[in-house]
Tab-separated table of C-alpha atoms in Angstrom:
chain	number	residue	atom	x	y	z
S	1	UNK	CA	-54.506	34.928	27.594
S	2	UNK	CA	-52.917	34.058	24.544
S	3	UNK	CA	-55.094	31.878	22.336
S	4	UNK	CA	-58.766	33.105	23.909
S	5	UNK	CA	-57.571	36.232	25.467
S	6	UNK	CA	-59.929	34.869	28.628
S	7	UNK	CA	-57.282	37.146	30.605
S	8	UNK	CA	-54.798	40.598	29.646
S	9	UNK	CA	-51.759	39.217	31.825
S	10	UNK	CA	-50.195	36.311	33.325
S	11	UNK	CA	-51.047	37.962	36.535
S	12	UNK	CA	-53.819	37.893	36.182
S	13	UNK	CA	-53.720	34.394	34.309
S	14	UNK	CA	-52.002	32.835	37.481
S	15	UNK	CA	-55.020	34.389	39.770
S	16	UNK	CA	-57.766	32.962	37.783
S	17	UNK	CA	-55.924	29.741	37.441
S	18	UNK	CA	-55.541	29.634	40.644
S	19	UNK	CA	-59.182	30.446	41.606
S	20	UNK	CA	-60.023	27.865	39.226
S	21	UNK	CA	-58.127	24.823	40.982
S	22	UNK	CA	-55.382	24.425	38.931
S	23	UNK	CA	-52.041	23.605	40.629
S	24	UNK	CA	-49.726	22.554	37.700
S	25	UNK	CA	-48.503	24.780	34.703
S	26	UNK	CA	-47.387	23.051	31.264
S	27	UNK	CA	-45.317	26.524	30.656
S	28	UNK	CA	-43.196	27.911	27.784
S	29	UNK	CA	-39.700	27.749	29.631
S	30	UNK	CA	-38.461	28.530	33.454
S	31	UNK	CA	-38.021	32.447	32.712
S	32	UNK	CA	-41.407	33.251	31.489
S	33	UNK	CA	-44.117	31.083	33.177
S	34	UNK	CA	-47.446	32.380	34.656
S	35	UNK	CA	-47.030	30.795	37.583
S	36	UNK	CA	-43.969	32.802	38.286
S	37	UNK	CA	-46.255	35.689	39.288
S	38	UNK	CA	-48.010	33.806	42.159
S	39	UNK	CA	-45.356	35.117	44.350
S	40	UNK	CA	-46.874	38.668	43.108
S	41	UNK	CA	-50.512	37.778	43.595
S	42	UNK	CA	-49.912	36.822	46.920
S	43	UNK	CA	-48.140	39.954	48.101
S	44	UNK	CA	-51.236	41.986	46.532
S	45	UNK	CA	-53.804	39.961	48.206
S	46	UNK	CA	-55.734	38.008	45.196
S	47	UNK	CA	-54.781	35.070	46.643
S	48	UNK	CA	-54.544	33.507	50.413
S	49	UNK	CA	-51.460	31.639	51.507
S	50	UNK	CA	-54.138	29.070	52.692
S	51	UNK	CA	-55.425	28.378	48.892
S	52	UNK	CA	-51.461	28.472	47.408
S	53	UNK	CA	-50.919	25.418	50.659
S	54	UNK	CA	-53.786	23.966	49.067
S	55	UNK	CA	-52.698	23.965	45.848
S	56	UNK	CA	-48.991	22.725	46.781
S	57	UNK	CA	-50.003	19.936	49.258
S	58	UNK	CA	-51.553	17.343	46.614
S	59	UNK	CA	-48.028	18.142	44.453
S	60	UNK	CA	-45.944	17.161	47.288
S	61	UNK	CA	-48.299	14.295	48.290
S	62	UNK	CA	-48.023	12.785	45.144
S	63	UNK	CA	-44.450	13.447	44.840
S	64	UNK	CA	-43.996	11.968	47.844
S	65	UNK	CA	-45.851	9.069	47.338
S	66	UNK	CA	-43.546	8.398	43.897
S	67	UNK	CA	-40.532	8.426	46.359
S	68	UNK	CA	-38.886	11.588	44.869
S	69	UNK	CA	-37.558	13.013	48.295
S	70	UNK	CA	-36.513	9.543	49.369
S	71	UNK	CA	-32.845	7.821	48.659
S	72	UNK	CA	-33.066	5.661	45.464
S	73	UNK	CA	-32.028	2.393	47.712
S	74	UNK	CA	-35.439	3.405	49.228
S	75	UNK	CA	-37.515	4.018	46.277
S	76	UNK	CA	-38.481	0.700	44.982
S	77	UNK	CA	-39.437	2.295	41.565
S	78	UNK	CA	-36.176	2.824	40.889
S	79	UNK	CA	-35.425	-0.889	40.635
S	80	UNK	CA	-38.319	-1.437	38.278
S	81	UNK	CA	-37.052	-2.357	34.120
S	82	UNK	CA	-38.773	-3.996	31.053
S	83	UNK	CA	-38.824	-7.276	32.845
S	84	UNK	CA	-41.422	-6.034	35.316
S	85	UNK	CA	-43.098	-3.583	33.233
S	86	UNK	CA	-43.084	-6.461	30.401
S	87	UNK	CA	-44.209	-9.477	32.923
S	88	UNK	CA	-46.644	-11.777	32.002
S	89	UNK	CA	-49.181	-9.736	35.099
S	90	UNK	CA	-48.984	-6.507	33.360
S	91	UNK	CA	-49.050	-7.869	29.581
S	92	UNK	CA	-52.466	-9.859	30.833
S	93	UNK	CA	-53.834	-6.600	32.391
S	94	UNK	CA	-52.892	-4.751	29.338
S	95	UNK	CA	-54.961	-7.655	27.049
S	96	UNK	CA	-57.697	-7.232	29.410
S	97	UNK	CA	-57.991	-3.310	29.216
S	98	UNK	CA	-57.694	-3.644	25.583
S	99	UNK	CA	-60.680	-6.363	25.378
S	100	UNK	CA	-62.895	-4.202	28.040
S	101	UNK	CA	-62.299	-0.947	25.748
S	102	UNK	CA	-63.685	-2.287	22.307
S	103	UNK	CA	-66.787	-0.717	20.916
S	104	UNK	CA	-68.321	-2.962	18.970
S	105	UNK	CA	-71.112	-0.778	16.238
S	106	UNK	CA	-72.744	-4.136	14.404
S	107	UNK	CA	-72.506	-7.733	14.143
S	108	UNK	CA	-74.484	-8.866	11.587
S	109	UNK	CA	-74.754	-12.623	11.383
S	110	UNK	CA	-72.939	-12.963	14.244
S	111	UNK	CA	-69.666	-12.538	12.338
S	112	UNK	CA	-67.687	-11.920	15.825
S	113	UNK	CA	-66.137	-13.524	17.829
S	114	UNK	CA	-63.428	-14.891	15.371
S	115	UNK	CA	-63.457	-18.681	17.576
S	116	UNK	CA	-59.758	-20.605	17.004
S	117	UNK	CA	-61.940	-23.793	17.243
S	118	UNK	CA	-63.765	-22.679	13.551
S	119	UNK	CA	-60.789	-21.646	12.072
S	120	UNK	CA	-58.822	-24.594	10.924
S	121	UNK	CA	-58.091	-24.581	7.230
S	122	UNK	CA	-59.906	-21.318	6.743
S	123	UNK	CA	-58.469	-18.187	4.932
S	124	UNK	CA	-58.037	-15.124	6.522
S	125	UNK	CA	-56.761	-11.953	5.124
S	126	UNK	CA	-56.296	-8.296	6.877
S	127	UNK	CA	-55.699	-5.893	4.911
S	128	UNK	CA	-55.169	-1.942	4.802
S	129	UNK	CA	-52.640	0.398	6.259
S	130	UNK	CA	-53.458	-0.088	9.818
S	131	UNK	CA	-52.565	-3.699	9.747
S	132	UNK	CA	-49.435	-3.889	9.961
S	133	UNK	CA	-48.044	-0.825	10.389
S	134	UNK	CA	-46.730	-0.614	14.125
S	135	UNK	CA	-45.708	3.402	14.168
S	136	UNK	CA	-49.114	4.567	13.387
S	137	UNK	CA	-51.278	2.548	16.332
S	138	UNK	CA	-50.424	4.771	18.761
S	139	UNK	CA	-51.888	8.450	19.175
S	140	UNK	CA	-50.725	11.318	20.307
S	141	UNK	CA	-48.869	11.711	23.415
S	142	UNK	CA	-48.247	7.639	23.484
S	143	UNK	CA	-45.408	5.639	24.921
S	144	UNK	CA	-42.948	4.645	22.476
S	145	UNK	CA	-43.005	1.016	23.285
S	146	UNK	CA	-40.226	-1.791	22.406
S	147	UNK	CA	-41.284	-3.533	19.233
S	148	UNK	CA	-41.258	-6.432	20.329
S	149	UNK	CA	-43.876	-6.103	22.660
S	150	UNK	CA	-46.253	-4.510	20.133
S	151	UNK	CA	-49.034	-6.646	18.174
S	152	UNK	CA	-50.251	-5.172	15.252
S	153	UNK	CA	-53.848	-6.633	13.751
S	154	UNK	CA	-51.445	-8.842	11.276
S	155	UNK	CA	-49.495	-10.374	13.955
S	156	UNK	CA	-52.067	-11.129	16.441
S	157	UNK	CA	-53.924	-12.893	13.756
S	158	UNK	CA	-51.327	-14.741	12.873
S	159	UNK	CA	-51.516	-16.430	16.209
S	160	UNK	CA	-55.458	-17.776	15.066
S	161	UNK	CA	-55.275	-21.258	13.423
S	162	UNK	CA	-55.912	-20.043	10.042
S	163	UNK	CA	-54.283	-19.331	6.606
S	164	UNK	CA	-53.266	-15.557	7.230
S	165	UNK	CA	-52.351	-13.547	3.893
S	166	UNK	CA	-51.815	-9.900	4.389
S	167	UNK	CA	-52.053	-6.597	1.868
S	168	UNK	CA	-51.742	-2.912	3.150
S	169	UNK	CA	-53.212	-1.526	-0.010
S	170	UNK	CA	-51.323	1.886	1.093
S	171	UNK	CA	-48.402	2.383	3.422
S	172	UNK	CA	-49.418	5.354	5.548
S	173	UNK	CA	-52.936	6.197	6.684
S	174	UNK	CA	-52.704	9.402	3.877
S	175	UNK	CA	-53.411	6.760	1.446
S	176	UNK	CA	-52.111	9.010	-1.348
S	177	UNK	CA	-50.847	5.799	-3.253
S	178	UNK	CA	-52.937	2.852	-3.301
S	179	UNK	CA	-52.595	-0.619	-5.045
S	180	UNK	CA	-56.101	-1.949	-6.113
S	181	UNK	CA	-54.913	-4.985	-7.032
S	182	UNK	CA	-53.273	-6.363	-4.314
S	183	UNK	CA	-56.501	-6.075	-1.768
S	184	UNK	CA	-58.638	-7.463	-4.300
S	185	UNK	CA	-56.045	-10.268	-4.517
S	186	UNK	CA	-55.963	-10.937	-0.905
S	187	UNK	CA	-59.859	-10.277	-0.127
S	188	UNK	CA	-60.927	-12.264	-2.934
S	189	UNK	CA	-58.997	-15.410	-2.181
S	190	UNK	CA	-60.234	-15.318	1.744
S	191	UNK	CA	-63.258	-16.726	3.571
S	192	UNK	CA	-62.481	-13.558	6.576
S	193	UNK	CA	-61.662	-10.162	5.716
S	194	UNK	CA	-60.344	-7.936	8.579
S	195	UNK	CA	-59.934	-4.408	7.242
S	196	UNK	CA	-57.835	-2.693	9.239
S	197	UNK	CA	-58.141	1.987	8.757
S	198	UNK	CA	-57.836	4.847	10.315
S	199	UNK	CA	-56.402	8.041	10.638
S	200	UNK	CA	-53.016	8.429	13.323
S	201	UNK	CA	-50.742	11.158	14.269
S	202	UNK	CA	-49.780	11.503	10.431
S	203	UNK	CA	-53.309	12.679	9.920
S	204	UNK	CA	-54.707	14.332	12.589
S	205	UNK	CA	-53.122	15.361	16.357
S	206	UNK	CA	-52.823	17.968	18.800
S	207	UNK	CA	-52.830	21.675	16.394
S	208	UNK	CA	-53.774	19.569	13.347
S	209	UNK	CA	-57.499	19.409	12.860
S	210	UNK	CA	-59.682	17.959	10.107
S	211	UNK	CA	-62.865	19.621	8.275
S	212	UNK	CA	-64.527	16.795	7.992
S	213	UNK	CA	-64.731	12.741	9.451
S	214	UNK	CA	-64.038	11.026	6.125
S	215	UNK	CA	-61.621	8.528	6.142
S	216	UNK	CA	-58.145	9.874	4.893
S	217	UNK	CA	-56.951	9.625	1.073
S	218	UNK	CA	-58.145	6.299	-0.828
S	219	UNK	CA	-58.971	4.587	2.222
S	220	UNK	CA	-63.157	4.651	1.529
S	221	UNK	CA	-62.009	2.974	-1.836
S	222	UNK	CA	-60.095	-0.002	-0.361
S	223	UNK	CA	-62.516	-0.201	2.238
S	224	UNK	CA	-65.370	-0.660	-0.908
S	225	UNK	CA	-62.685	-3.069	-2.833
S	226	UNK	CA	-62.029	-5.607	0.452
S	227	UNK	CA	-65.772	-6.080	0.979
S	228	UNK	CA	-67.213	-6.328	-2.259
């Protein structure tokens, strides 16, 4: 109604909602929600108390199922803390999802896999502002996680049996501000580059678009600089 005036009211925004399967509002506040007015649409007849049951049951079977209505001695997600969310079961599943999700656009040579068994007394640097930079891996909408438990590119590399040196180039994806010098320092001196970019919440996020795909601020130019 608002943004693509689709609809005039919230009546009539609740209806079509409605009609259209949705059962759960992200609303402005309590006092001023469409949904408010499905008591309304009912009592006119634009919608059947058989499609509102509909709508409710999978709510309540989910809420159900979460142990909401049930004491908390009862609910055994209300025991759960970091030690089971952190155990080694969950971190491996995590490691696994993240492995299964990589796209991988071109290996040339055969470059990847990085294998710990050919790494011994090799150099390896990563570089950029993605590489160390443990605030700007997540995107929008994402868990603020303990530190602790987060690996950045720099830190899981460091776990590889190999000479890690490290150089952000720029602090913040923006890459208003970058040092030259100190890529070229740590790129040239290495026999593996991992170049680590990007954009993040500081650049782009729910209500903040881009015009174009480029990669933010100087971030093209460190790129060119760490694989020269």
């Amino acid at each position: 109604m608002l943004g693509h005036h689709y609809t005039r009211t919230f009546l009539e925004t609740a209806v079509a909602s409605m009609n259209a399967g949705c059962n759960l509002e992200l609303s402005y506040g309590m006092r001023n929600n469409v949904f408010m007015h499905i008591p309304q649409a009912l009592a006119m007849g634009n919608i059947t108390l058989q499609m509102l049951r509909d709508r409710v049951r999978p709510l309540f079977y989910t809420r159900m199922r979460l142990g909401e209505f049930d004491p908390p001695a009862m609910n055994p997600y209300s025991t759960l803390d970091l030690s089971t969310v952190q155990s080694p079961e969950h971190r491996n599943l995590s490691l696994e999802a993240a492995v299964k999700s990589f796209v991988l656009l071109k290996n040339t040579r055969g470059t990847l896999p990085l294998r710990a068994r050919d790494l011994p007394g090799k150099r390896l640097a990563v570089v950029g502002p993605f590489a160390d930079n443990p605030r700007v891996l997540f995107g929008d909408y994402a868990p603020v996680p303990e530190p602790r438990y987060i690996y950045t590119p720099r830190r899981g590399l460091e776990t590889l049996p190999a000479n890690v040196s490290f150089a952000a180039g720029c602090r913040e994806p923006q890459c208003q501000q970058y040092s030259r010098a100190e890529v070229v320092g740590a790129a040239g001196a290495a026999d593996v580059v991992v170049v680590c970019l990007g954009t993040g919440t500081d650049v782009e996020t729910e209500a903040k678009d881009r015009r174009d795909l480029s990669l933010p601020g100087q971030q093209l130019e460190l790129l060119q600089d760490a694989v020269q």
